[in-house]
């Protein structure tokens, strides 16, 4: 098993997407990149800790390669190989002009990852009926199911 850590805005959305992917063993919502130990959600939302909301993914690279997991605004690499692969993917996507603007995803060495409070874990799976989940997370999950069908876990 290997670890990958990504910051992509709201960790509820990110967690819901990665949890569906074949080869992903677990997805933990949490905080990374700041200067406060064991921050709370409230502290991170204040903007004063320097942390980003992120997900830490445990995955089987034999089932889903690291490259297939790369699609976030911040990539926290765990080794030089992950950094190299991420750089290559960004270069390739920019050269192909896949997006109208240059990719601005940051590559940063992974530091201490602090799991978020329990009520943030498996948020969409447990709260899919909530208006925020229906309006924001559900459309993203639907898009992933449509566009990345070959990567999804068997239901």
mmCIF file of C-alpha atoms in Angstrom:
data_model
loop_
_atom_site.group_PDB
_atom_site.id
_atom_site.type_symbol
_atom_site.label_atom_id
_atom_site.label_comp_id
_atom_site.label_asym_id
_atom_site.label_seq_id
_atom_site.Cartn_x
_atom_site.Cartn_y
_atom_site.Cartn_z
ATOM 1 C CA UNK A 1 0.000 0.000 0.000
ATOM 2 C CA UNK A 2 1.063 3.591 -0.635
ATOM 3 C CA UNK A 3 -0.110 6.994 0.577
ATOM 4 C CA UNK A 4 -1.118 10.039 -1.446
ATOM 5 C CA UNK A 5 -2.211 13.375 0.012
ATOM 6 C CA UNK A 6 -4.182 16.001 -1.885
ATOM 7 C CA UNK A 7 -5.701 19.364 -1.050
ATOM 8 C CA UNK A 8 -8.674 20.141 -3.240
ATOM 9 C CA UNK A 9 -10.790 22.655 -1.402
ATOM 10 C CA UNK A 10 -13.621 21.067 0.543
ATOM 11 C CA UNK A 11 -12.455 17.692 1.815
ATOM 12 C CA UNK A 12 -16.013 16.356 1.891
ATOM 13 C CA UNK A 13 -16.133 16.542 -1.916
ATOM 14 C CA UNK A 14 -12.663 15.126 -2.384
ATOM 15 C CA UNK A 15 -13.271 12.237 0.003
ATOM 16 C CA UNK A 16 -16.549 11.282 -1.701
ATOM 17 C CA UNK A 17 -14.832 11.057 -5.089
ATOM 18 C CA UNK A 18 -11.735 9.079 -4.086
ATOM 19 C CA UNK A 19 -13.705 6.630 -1.931
ATOM 20 C CA UNK A 20 -15.243 5.192 -5.134
ATOM 21 C CA UNK A 21 -11.970 4.396 -6.892
ATOM 22 C CA UNK A 22 -10.786 0.787 -7.284
ATOM 23 C CA UNK A 23 -7.564 0.233 -5.378
ATOM 24 C CA UNK A 24 -8.280 2.960 -2.825
ATOM 25 C CA UNK A 25 -8.266 1.303 0.591
ATOM 26 C CA UNK A 26 -9.140 4.352 2.697
ATOM 27 C CA UNK A 27 -9.650 8.102 2.462
ATOM 28 C CA UNK A 28 -9.181 10.238 5.574
ATOM 29 C CA UNK A 29 -10.209 13.895 5.664
ATOM 30 C CA UNK A 30 -7.829 16.168 7.544
ATOM 31 C CA UNK A 31 -5.443 19.090 7.567
ATOM 32 C CA UNK A 32 -1.883 19.557 6.297
ATOM 33 C CA UNK A 33 0.698 22.265 5.740
ATOM 34 C CA UNK A 34 0.177 24.468 8.780
ATOM 35 C CA UNK A 35 2.025 25.345 11.953
ATOM 36 C CA UNK A 36 -0.475 24.307 14.660
ATOM 37 C CA UNK A 37 -0.419 20.737 15.996
ATOM 38 C CA UNK A 38 -3.733 18.858 15.917
ATOM 39 C CA UNK A 39 -5.815 21.776 14.637
ATOM 40 C CA UNK A 40 -9.599 21.746 14.784
ATOM 41 C CA UNK A 41 -11.906 22.483 11.875
ATOM 42 C CA UNK A 42 -12.805 25.809 13.458
ATOM 43 C CA UNK A 43 -9.125 26.777 13.767
ATOM 44 C CA UNK A 44 -8.367 25.816 10.167
ATOM 45 C CA UNK A 45 -11.416 27.726 8.882
ATOM 46 C CA UNK A 46 -10.166 30.841 10.688
ATOM 47 C CA UNK A 47 -7.265 30.945 8.229
ATOM 48 C CA UNK A 48 -4.770 31.485 11.037
ATOM 49 C CA UNK A 49 -3.146 28.026 11.194
ATOM 50 C CA UNK A 50 -1.801 27.829 7.649
ATOM 51 C CA UNK A 51 -3.379 24.405 7.080
ATOM 52 C CA UNK A 52 -5.202 23.237 3.975
ATOM 53 C CA UNK A 53 -8.168 20.894 4.039
ATOM 54 C CA UNK A 54 -6.872 17.698 2.469
ATOM 55 C CA UNK A 55 -7.421 13.982 2.097
ATOM 56 C CA UNK A 56 -4.886 11.283 2.836
ATOM 57 C CA UNK A 57 -5.460 8.272 0.620
ATOM 58 C CA UNK A 58 -4.149 4.762 1.203
ATOM 59 C CA UNK A 59 -4.123 2.922 -2.116
ATOM 60 C CA UNK A 60 -2.729 -0.107 -3.925
ATOM 61 C CA UNK A 61 -0.472 1.132 -6.758
ATOM 62 C CA UNK A 62 -0.835 -2.249 -8.492
ATOM 63 C CA UNK A 63 -4.563 -1.536 -8.902
ATOM 64 C CA UNK A 64 -4.602 2.243 -9.373
ATOM 65 C CA UNK A 65 -1.337 4.001 -10.257
ATOM 66 C CA UNK A 66 -0.487 7.298 -8.562
ATOM 67 C CA UNK A 67 -0.846 9.107 -11.889
ATOM 68 C CA UNK A 68 -4.551 8.198 -12.034
ATOM 69 C CA UNK A 69 -5.145 9.828 -8.642
ATOM 70 C CA UNK A 70 -3.723 13.205 -9.673
ATOM 71 C CA UNK A 71 -6.478 15.740 -10.121
ATOM 72 C CA UNK A 72 -6.342 18.222 -7.237
ATOM 73 C CA UNK A 73 -5.244 21.804 -6.616
ATOM 74 C CA UNK A 74 -2.485 20.790 -4.186
ATOM 75 C CA UNK A 75 -0.454 17.617 -4.371
ATOM 76 C CA UNK A 76 1.556 16.673 -1.300
ATOM 77 C CA UNK A 77 4.096 14.115 -2.506
ATOM 78 C CA UNK A 78 5.493 11.418 -0.221
ATOM 79 C CA UNK A 79 8.639 10.609 -2.214
ATOM 80 C CA UNK A 80 10.692 11.776 -5.192
ATOM 81 C CA UNK A 81 8.928 9.367 -7.546
ATOM 82 C CA UNK A 82 5.514 10.869 -6.734
ATOM 83 C CA UNK A 83 6.920 14.373 -7.245
ATOM 84 C CA UNK A 84 8.375 13.377 -10.622
ATOM 85 C CA UNK A 85 5.144 11.717 -11.813
ATOM 86 C CA UNK A 86 3.064 14.723 -10.724
ATOM 87 C CA UNK A 87 5.413 17.136 -12.525
ATOM 88 C CA UNK A 88 5.206 15.028 -15.701
ATOM 89 C CA UNK A 89 1.402 14.934 -15.619
ATOM 90 C CA UNK A 90 1.202 18.718 -15.187
ATOM 91 C CA UNK A 91 3.657 19.284 -18.050
ATOM 92 C CA UNK A 92 1.738 16.875 -20.304
ATOM 93 C CA UNK A 93 -1.655 18.456 -19.550
ATOM 94 C CA UNK A 94 -0.316 21.985 -20.064
ATOM 95 C CA UNK A 95 1.300 20.992 -23.383
ATOM 96 C CA UNK A 96 -1.947 19.386 -24.555
ATOM 97 C CA UNK A 97 -3.887 22.514 -23.517
ATOM 98 C CA UNK A 98 -6.469 20.317 -21.793
ATOM 99 C CA UNK A 99 -7.594 23.328 -19.760
ATOM 100 C CA UNK A 100 -8.040 26.911 -21.005
ATOM 101 C CA UNK A 101 -5.459 28.183 -18.506
ATOM 102 C CA UNK A 102 -2.146 26.860 -17.249
ATOM 103 C CA UNK A 103 -2.470 24.378 -14.368
ATOM 104 C CA UNK A 104 -1.723 26.074 -11.052
ATOM 105 C CA UNK A 105 -1.668 22.955 -8.868
ATOM 106 C CA UNK A 106 1.087 23.236 -6.295
ATOM 107 C CA UNK A 107 3.521 20.418 -5.532
ATOM 108 C CA UNK A 108 4.605 20.341 -1.919
ATOM 109 C CA UNK A 109 6.410 17.789 0.236
ATOM 110 C CA UNK A 110 3.984 16.007 2.552
ATOM 111 C CA UNK A 111 4.304 17.096 6.159
ATOM 112 C CA UNK A 112 2.330 15.933 9.185
ATOM 113 C CA UNK A 113 -1.248 15.057 8.250
ATOM 114 C CA UNK A 114 -3.814 15.609 11.000
ATOM 115 C CA UNK A 115 -7.060 13.660 10.569
ATOM 116 C CA UNK A 116 -10.141 15.858 10.855
ATOM 117 C CA UNK A 117 -12.735 15.307 13.550
ATOM 118 C CA UNK A 118 -14.830 12.117 13.267
ATOM 119 C CA UNK A 119 -17.917 13.945 12.022
ATOM 120 C CA UNK A 120 -16.022 14.906 8.848
ATOM 121 C CA UNK A 121 -15.117 11.307 7.929
ATOM 122 C CA UNK A 122 -17.309 9.584 5.305
ATOM 123 C CA UNK A 123 -19.342 12.786 5.275
ATOM 124 C CA UNK A 124 -21.121 12.317 1.958
ATOM 125 C CA UNK A 125 -21.839 8.626 2.587
ATOM 126 C CA UNK A 126 -23.443 9.491 5.922
ATOM 127 C CA UNK A 127 -25.046 12.834 5.023
ATOM 128 C CA UNK A 128 -25.912 12.562 1.332
ATOM 129 C CA UNK A 129 -29.421 13.839 2.017
ATOM 130 C CA UNK A 130 -28.161 17.225 3.289
ATOM 131 C CA UNK A 131 -28.762 20.177 0.919
ATOM 132 C CA UNK A 132 -25.019 20.960 0.628
ATOM 133 C CA UNK A 133 -24.299 17.363 -0.323
ATOM 134 C CA UNK A 134 -27.079 17.345 -2.921
ATOM 135 C CA UNK A 135 -26.130 20.708 -4.422
ATOM 136 C CA UNK A 136 -22.322 20.478 -4.367
ATOM 137 C CA UNK A 137 -20.974 16.982 -3.744
ATOM 138 C CA UNK A 138 -23.521 14.817 -5.612
ATOM 139 C CA UNK A 139 -22.896 16.476 -9.024
ATOM 140 C CA UNK A 140 -19.139 15.927 -8.624
ATOM 141 C CA UNK A 141 -19.646 12.282 -7.700
ATOM 142 C CA UNK A 142 -21.976 11.829 -10.690
ATOM 143 C CA UNK A 143 -19.386 13.363 -13.019
ATOM 144 C CA UNK A 144 -16.639 11.079 -11.703
ATOM 145 C CA UNK A 145 -18.889 8.038 -12.153
ATOM 146 C CA UNK A 146 -19.515 9.057 -15.759
ATOM 147 C CA UNK A 147 -16.029 10.194 -16.811
ATOM 148 C CA UNK A 148 -13.881 7.714 -14.862
ATOM 149 C CA UNK A 149 -16.113 4.626 -15.013
ATOM 150 C CA UNK A 150 -13.140 2.283 -15.496
ATOM 151 C CA UNK A 151 -11.590 3.386 -12.189
ATOM 152 C CA UNK A 152 -14.661 2.773 -10.020
ATOM 153 C CA UNK A 153 -14.963 0.044 -7.426
ATOM 154 C CA UNK A 154 -17.468 -2.718 -8.114
ATOM 155 C CA UNK A 155 -20.700 -1.989 -6.293
#
